[in-house]
mmCIF file of C-alpha atoms in Angstrom:
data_model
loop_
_atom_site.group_PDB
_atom_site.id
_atom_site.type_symbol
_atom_site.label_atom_id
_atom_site.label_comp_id
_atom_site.label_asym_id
_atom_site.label_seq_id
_atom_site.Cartn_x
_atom_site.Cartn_y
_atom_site.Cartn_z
ATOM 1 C CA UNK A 1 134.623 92.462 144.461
ATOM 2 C CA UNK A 2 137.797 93.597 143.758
ATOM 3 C CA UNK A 3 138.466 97.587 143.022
ATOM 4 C CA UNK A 4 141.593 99.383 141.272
ATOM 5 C CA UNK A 5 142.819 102.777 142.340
ATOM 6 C CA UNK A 6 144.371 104.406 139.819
ATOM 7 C CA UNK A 7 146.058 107.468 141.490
ATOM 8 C CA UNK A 8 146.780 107.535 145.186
ATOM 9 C CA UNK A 9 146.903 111.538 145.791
ATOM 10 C CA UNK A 10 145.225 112.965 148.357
ATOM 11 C CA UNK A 11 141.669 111.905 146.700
ATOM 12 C CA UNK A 12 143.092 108.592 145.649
ATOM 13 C CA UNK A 13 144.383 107.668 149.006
ATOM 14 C CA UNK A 14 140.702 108.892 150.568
ATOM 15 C CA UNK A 15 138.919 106.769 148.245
ATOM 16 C CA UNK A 16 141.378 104.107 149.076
ATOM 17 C CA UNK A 17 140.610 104.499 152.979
ATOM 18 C CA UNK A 18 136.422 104.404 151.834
ATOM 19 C CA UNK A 19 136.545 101.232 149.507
ATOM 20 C CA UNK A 20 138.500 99.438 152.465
ATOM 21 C CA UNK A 21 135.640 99.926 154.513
ATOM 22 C CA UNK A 22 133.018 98.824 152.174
ATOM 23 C CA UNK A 23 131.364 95.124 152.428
ATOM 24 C CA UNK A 24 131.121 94.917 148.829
ATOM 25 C CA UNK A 25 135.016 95.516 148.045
ATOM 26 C CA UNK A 26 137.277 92.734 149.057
ATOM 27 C CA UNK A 27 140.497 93.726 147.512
ATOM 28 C CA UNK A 28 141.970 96.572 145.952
ATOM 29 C CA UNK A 29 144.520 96.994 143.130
ATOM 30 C CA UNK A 30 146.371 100.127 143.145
ATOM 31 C CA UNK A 31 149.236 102.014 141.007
ATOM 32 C CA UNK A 32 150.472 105.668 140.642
ATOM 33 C CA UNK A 33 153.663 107.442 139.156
ATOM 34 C CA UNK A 34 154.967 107.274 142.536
ATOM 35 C CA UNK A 35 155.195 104.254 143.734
ATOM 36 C CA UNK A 36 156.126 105.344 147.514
ATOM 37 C CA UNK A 37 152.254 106.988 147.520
ATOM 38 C CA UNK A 38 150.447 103.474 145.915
ATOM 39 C CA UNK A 39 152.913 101.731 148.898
ATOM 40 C CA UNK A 40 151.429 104.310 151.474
ATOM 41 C CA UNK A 41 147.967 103.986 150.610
ATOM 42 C CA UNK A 42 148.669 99.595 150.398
ATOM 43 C CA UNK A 43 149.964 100.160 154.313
ATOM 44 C CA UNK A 44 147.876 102.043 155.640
ATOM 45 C CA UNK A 45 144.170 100.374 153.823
ATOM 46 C CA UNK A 46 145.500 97.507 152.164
ATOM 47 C CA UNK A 47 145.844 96.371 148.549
ATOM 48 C CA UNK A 48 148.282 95.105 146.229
ATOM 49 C CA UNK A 49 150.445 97.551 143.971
ATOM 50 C CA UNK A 50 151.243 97.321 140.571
ATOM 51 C CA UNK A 51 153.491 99.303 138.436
ATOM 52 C CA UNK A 52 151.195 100.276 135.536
ATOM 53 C CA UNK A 53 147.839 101.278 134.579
ATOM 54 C CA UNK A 54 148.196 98.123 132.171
ATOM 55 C CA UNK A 55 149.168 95.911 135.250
ATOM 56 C CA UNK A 56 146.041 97.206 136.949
ATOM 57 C CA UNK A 57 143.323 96.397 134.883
ATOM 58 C CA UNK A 58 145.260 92.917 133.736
ATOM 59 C CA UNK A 59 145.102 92.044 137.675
ATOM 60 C CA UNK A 60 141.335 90.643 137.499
ATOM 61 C CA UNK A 61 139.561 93.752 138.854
ATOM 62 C CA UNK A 62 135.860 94.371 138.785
ATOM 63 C CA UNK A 63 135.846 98.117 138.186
ATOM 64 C CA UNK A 64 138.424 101.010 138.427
ATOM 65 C CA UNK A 65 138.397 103.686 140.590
ATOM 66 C CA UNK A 66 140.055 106.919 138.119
ATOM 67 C CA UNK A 67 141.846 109.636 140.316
ATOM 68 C CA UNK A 68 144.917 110.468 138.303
ATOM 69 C CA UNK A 69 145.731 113.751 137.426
ATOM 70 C CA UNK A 70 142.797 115.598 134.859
ATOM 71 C CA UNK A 71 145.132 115.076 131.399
ATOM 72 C CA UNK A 72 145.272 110.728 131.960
ATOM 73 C CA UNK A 73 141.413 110.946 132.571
ATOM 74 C CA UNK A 74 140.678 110.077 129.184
ATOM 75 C CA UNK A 75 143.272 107.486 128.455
ATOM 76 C CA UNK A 76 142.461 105.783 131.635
ATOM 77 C CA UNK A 77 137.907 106.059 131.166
ATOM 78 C CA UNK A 78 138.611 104.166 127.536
ATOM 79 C CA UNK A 79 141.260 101.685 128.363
ATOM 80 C CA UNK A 80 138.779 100.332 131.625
ATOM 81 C CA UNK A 81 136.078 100.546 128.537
ATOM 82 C CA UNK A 82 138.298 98.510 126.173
ATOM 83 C CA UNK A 83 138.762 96.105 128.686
ATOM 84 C CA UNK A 84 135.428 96.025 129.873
ATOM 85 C CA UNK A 85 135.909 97.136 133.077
ATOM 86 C CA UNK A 86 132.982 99.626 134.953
ATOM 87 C CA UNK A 87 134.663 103.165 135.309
ATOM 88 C CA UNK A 88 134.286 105.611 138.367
ATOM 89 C CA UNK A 89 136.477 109.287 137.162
ATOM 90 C CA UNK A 90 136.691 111.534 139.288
ATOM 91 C CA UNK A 91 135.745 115.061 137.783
ATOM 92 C CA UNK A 92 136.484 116.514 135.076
ATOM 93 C CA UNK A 93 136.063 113.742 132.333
ATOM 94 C CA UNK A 94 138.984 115.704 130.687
ATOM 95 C CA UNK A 95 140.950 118.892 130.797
ATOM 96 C CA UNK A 96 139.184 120.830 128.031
ATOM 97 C CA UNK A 97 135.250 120.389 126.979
ATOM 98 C CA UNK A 98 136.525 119.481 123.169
ATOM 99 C CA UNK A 99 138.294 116.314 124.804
ATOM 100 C CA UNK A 100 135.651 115.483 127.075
ATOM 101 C CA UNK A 101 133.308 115.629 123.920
ATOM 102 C CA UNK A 102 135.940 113.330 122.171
ATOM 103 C CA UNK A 103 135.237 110.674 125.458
ATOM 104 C CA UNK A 104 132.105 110.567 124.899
ATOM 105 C CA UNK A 105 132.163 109.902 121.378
ATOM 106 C CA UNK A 106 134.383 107.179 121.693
ATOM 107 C CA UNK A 107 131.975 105.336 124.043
ATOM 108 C CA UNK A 108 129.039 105.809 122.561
ATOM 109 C CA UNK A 109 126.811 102.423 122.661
ATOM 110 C CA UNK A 110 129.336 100.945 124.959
ATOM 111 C CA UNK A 111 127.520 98.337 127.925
ATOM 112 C CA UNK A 112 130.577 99.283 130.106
ATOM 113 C CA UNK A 113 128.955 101.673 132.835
ATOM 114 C CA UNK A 114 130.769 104.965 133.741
ATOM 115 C CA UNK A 115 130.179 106.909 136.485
ATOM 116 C CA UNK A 116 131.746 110.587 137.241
ATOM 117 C CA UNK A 117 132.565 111.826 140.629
ATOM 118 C CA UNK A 118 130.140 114.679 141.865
ATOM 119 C CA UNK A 119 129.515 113.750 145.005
ATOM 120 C CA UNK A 120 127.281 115.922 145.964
ATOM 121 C CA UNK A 121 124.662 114.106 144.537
ATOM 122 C CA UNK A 122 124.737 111.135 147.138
ATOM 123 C CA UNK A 123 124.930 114.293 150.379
ATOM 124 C CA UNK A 124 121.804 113.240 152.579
ATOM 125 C CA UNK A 125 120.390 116.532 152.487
ATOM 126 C CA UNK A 126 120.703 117.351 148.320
ATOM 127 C CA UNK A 127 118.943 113.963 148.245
ATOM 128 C CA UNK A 128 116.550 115.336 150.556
ATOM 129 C CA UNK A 129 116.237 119.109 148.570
ATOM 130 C CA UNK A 130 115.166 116.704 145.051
ATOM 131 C CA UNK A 131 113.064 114.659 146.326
ATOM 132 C CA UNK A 132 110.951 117.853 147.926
ATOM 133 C CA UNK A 133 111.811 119.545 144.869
ATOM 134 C CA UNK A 134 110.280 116.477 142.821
ATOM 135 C CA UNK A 135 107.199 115.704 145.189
ATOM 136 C CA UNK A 136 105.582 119.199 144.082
ATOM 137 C CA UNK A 137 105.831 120.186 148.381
ATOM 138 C CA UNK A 138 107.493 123.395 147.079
ATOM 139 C CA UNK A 139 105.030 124.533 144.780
ATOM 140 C CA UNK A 140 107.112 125.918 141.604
ATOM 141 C CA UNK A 141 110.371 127.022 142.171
ATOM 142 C CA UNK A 142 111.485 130.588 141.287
ATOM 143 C CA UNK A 143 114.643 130.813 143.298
ATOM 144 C CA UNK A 144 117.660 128.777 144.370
ATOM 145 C CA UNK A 145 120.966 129.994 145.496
ATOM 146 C CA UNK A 146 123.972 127.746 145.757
ATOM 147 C CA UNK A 147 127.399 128.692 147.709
ATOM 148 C CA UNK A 148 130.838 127.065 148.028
ATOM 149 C CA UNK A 149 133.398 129.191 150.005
ATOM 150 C CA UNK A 150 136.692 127.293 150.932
ATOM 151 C CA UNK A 151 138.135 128.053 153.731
ATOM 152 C CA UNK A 152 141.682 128.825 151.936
ATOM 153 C CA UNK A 153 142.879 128.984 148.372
ATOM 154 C CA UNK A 154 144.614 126.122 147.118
ATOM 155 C CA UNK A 155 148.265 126.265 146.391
ATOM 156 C CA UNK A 156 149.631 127.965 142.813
ATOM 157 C CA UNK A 157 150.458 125.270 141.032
ATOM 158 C CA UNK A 158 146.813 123.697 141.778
ATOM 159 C CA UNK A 159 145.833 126.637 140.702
ATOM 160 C CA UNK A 160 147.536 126.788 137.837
ATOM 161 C CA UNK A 161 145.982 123.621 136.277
ATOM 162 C CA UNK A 162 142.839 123.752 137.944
ATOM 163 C CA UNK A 163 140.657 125.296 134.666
ATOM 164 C CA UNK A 164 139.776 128.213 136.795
ATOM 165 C CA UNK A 165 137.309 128.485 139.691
ATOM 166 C CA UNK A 166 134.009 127.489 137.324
ATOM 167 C CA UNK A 167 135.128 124.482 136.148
ATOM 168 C CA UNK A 168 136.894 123.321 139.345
ATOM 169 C CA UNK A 169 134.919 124.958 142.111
ATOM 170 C CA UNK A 170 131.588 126.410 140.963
ATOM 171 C CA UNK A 171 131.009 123.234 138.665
ATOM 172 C CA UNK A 172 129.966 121.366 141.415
ATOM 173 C CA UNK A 173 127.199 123.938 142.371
ATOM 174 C CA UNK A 174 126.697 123.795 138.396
ATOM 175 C CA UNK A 175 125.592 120.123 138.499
ATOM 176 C CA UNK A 176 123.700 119.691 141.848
ATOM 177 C CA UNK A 177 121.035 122.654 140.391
ATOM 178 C CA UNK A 178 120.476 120.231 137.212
ATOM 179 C CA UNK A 179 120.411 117.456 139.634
ATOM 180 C CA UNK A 180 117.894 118.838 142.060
ATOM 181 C CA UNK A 181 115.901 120.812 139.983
ATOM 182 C CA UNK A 182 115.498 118.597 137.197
ATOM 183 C CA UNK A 183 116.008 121.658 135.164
ATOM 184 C CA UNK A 184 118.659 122.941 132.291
ATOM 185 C CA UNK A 185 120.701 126.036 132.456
ATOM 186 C CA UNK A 186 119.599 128.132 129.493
ATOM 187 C CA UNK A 187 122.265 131.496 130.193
ATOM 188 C CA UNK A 188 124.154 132.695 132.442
ATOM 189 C CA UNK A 189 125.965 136.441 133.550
ATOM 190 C CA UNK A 190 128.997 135.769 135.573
ATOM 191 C CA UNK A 191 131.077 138.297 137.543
ATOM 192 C CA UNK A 192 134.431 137.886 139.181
ATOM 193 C CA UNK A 193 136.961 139.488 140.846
ATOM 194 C CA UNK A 194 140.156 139.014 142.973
ATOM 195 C CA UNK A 195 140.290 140.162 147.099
ATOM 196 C CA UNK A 196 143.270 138.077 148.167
ATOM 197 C CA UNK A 197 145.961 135.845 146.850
ATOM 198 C CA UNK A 198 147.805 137.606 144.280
ATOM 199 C CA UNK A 199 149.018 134.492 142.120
ATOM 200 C CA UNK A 200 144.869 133.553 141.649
ATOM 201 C CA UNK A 201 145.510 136.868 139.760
ATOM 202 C CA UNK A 202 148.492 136.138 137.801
ATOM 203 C CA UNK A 203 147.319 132.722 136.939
ATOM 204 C CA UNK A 204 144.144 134.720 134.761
ATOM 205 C CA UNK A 205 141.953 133.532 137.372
ATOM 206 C CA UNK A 206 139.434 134.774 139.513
ATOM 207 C CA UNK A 207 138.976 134.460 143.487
ATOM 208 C CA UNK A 208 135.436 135.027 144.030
ATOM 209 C CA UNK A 209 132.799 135.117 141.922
ATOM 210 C CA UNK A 210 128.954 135.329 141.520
ATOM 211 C CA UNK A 211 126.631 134.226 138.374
ATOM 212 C CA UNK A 212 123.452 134.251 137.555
ATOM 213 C CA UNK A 213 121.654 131.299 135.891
ATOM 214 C CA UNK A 214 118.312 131.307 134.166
ATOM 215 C CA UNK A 215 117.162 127.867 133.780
ATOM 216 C CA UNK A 216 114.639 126.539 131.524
ATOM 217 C CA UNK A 217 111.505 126.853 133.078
ATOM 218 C CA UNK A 218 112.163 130.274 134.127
ATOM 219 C CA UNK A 219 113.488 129.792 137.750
ATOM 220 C CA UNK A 220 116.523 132.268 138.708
ATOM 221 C CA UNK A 221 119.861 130.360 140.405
ATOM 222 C CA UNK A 222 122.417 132.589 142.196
ATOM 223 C CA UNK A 223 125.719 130.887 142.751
ATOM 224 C CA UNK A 224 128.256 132.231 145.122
ATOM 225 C CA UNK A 225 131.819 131.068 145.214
ATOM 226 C CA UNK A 226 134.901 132.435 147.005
ATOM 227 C CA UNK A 227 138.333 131.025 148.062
ATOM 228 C CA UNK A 228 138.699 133.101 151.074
ATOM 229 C CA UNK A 229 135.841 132.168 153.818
ATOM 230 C CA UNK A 230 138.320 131.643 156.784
ATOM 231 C CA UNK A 231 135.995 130.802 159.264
ATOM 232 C CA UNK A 232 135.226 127.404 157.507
ATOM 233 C CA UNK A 233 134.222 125.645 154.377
ATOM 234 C CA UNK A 234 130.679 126.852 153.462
ATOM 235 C CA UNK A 235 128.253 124.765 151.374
ATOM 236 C CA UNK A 236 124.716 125.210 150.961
ATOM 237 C CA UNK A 237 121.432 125.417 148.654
ATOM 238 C CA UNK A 238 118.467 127.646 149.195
ATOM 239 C CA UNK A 239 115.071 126.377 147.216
ATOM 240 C CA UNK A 240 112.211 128.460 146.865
ATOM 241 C CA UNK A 241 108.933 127.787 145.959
ATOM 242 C CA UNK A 242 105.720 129.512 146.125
ATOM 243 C CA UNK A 243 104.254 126.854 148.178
ATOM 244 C CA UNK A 244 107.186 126.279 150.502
ATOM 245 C CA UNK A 245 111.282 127.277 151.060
ATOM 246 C CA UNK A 246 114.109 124.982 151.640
ATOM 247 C CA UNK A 247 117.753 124.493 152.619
ATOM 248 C CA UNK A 248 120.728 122.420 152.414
ATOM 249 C CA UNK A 249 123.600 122.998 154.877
ATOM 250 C CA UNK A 250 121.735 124.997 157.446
ATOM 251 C CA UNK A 251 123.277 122.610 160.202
ATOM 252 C CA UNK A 252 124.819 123.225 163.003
ATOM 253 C CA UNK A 253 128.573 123.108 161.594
ATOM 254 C CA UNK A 254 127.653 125.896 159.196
ATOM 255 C CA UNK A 255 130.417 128.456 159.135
ATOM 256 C CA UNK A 256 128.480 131.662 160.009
ATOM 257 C CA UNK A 257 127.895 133.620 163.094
ATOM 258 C CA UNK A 258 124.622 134.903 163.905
ATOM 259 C CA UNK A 259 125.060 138.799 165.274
ATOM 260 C CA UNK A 260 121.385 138.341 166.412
ATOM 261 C CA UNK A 261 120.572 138.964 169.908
ATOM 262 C CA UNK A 262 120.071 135.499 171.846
ATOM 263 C CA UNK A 263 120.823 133.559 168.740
ATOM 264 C CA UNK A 264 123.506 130.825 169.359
ATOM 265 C CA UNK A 265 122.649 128.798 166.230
ATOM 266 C CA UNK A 266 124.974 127.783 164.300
ATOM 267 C CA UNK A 267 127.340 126.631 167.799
ATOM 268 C CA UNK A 268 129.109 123.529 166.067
ATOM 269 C CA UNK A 269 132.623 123.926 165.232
ATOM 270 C CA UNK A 270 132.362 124.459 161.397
ATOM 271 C CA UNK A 271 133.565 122.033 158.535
ATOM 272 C CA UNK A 272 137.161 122.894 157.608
ATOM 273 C CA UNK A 273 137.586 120.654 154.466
ATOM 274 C CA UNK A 274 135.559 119.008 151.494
ATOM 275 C CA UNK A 275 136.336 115.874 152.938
ATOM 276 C CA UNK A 276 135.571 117.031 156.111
ATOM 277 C CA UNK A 277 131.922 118.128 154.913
ATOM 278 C CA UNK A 278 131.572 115.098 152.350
ATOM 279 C CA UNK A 279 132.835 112.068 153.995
ATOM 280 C CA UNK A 280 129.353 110.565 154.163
ATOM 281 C CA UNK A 281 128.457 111.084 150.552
ATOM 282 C CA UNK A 282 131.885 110.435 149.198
ATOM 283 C CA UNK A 283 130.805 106.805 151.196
ATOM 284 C CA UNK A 284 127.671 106.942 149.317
ATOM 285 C CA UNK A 285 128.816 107.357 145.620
ATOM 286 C CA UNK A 286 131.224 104.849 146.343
ATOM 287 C CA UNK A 287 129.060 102.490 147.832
ATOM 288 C CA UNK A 288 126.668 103.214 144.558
ATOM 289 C CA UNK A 289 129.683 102.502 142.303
ATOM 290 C CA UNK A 290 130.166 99.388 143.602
ATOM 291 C CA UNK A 291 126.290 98.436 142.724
ATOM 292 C CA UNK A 292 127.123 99.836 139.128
ATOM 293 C CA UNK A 293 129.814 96.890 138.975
ATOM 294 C CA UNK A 294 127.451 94.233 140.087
ATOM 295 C CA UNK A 295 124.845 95.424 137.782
ATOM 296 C CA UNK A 296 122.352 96.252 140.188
ATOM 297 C CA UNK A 297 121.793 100.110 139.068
ATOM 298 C CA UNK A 298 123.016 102.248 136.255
ATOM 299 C CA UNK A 299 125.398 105.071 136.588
ATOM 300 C CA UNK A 300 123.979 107.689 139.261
ATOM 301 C CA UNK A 301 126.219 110.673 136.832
ATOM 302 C CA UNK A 302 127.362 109.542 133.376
ATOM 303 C CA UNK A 303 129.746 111.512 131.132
ATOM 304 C CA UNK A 304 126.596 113.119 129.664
ATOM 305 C CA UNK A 305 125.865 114.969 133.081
ATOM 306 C CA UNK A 306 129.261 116.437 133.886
ATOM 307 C CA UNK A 307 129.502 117.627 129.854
ATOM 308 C CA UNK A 308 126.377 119.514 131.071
ATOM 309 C CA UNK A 309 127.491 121.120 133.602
ATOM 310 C CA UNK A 310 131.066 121.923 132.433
ATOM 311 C CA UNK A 311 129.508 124.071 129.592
ATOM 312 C CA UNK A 312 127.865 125.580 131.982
ATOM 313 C CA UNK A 313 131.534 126.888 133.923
ATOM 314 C CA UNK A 314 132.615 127.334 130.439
ATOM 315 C CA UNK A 315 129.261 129.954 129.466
ATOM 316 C CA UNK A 316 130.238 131.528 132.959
ATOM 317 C CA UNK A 317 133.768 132.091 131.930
ATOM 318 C CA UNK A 318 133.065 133.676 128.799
ATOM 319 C CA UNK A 319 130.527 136.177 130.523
ATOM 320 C CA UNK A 320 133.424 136.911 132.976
ATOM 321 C CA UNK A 321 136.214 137.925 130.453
ATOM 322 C CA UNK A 322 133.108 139.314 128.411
ATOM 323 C CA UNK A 323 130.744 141.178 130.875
ATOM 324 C CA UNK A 324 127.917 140.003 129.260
ATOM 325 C CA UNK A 325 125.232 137.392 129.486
ATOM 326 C CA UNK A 326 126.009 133.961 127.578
ATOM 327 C CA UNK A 327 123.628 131.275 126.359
ATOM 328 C CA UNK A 328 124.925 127.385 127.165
ATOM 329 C CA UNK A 329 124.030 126.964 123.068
ATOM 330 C CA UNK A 330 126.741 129.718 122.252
ATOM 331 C CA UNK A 331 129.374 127.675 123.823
ATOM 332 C CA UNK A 332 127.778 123.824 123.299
ATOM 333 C CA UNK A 333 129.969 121.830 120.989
ATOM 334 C CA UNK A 334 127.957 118.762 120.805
#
């Protein structure tokens, strides 16, 4: 099949580099503003370049691969709809939740599959935590905690558009608890502060963080999210049942030192990037996107599941500025 990148930043140019490797993808299509990165990415994985979205999806390809920057998400999800083209976006569907809402709206009782980039969902060992979580082995849940420290902050002007750390770092941890539990977050009491770069701070934005979620059945989620864990980049998932306990993460690259005597574990040299940490799974939503264009599966995270958990980071925001618990209905638009 043949695959359109549009965007060839640093996650454009990655997912370039993984759909060249796939069996499935024969060809790719790519654009981007600048033309020296779509002539980069063509040189270094192959593919043709065009100077236009338009160009793109008028060049015969099979599905479109959506890594612009956040404010062309929509324009680009609905023009590969128009033209009846299958849609992977990466996350967010769109800068605010209003727009996102508007998205999915407009493709309402479309046939034209979309899929949405949390890729999280395709790691071997979240696959692993749901399908314990769904075989009953746990007994019923009553705690999971969920972490993402990166290793550094990302530069101000990242920063700057990023929507703040819940809906660009803690999101993720937002939508692999739905995912694996099979549960919906009811409420939620955030907390935040800032302990390092100052322009986090200026920007109105918070550094590290911790919330609490209640989800529906009762079961308590702690998620813990910082962008100052220097010794590596840190992602993991407790699950606790009352029949058994779980984890994700607790691998040998895990960036933590044990202080216990005789305890070497973890002795890998710890993940220093998303990538890094990811590169398998970001292979396996890929590799699942491209069985969404042949028709052989429907989308593994529609526009309907990252809505979900983006009110989520938006409840959790709220709480922060608020210091005070927030129900998902209080902020739910649609």
């Amino acid at each position: 099949m043949r695959i359109g990148i549009l965007g060839l930043g640093r996650i454009g140019a990655f997912h370039a580099e993984t759909l060249s490797g796939l069996d499935a993808v024969e060809s790719l299509v790519l654009t981007d503003p600048f033309t020296d990165a779509a002539k980069s990415a063509a040189e270094r994985f192959g593919g043709e370049v065009v100077d236009s979205p338009e160009a793109l999806l008028a060049a015969g390809v099979d599905g479109i691969v959506v890594a612009a920057a956040t404010d062309a998400h929509p324009g680009l999800i609905l023009a590969g709809v128009d033209a009846g083209i299958p849609v992977f976006c990466e996350k967010p569907v769109a800068k605010t939740m209003a727009e996102g809402v508007q998205v999915l709206k407009a493709v309402e009782g479309t046939d034209v599959p979309i899929q949405i980039g949390y890729n999280r969902r395709f790691d071997a060992g979240f696959v692993a935590a749901r399908a314990a979580v769904q075989s009953g082995e746990l007994g019923k849940l009553h705690t999971v905690r969920s972490t993402t420290l990166d290793p550094a902050p990302p530069p101000a002007g990242y920063i700057a558009a990023s929507g703040g750390i819940f809906r660009d770092c803690s999101v993720h941890d937002f939508d692999i608890i739905r995912w694996v539990t099979g549960r919906e977050v009811v409420e939620v009491y955030a907390v935040g502060g800032n302990r390092g770069a100052d322009y986090i701070k200026e920007a109105g934005d918070a550094d590290t963080t911790g919330a609490i979620l209640t989800l529906d059945d009762g079961t308590i989620a702690v998620v813990s999210n910082s962008r100052h864990n220097a010794r590596g980049y840190d992602v993991r998932m407790e699950i606790h049942g009352f029949t058994d306990s779980i984890a994700v993460g607790l691998e040998d690259k895990l960036p933590l030192r044990s202080v216990e005597p005789g305890v070497t574990f973890p002795a890998g040299t710890p993940h220093d990037f998303f990538m890094d940490r990811f590169t398998a799974a970001y292979r396996a939503e890929l590799t699942a996107f491209t069985e969404v264009v042949a028709g052989t599966r429907p989308s593994p995270c529609t526009i309907a599941d990252a809505l979900e958990a983006g009110w989520i980071a938006d409840a959790c925001t709220l709480s922060l500025h608020e210091h005070r618990p927030v129900t998902i209905a209080e902020v739910r638009t649609a």
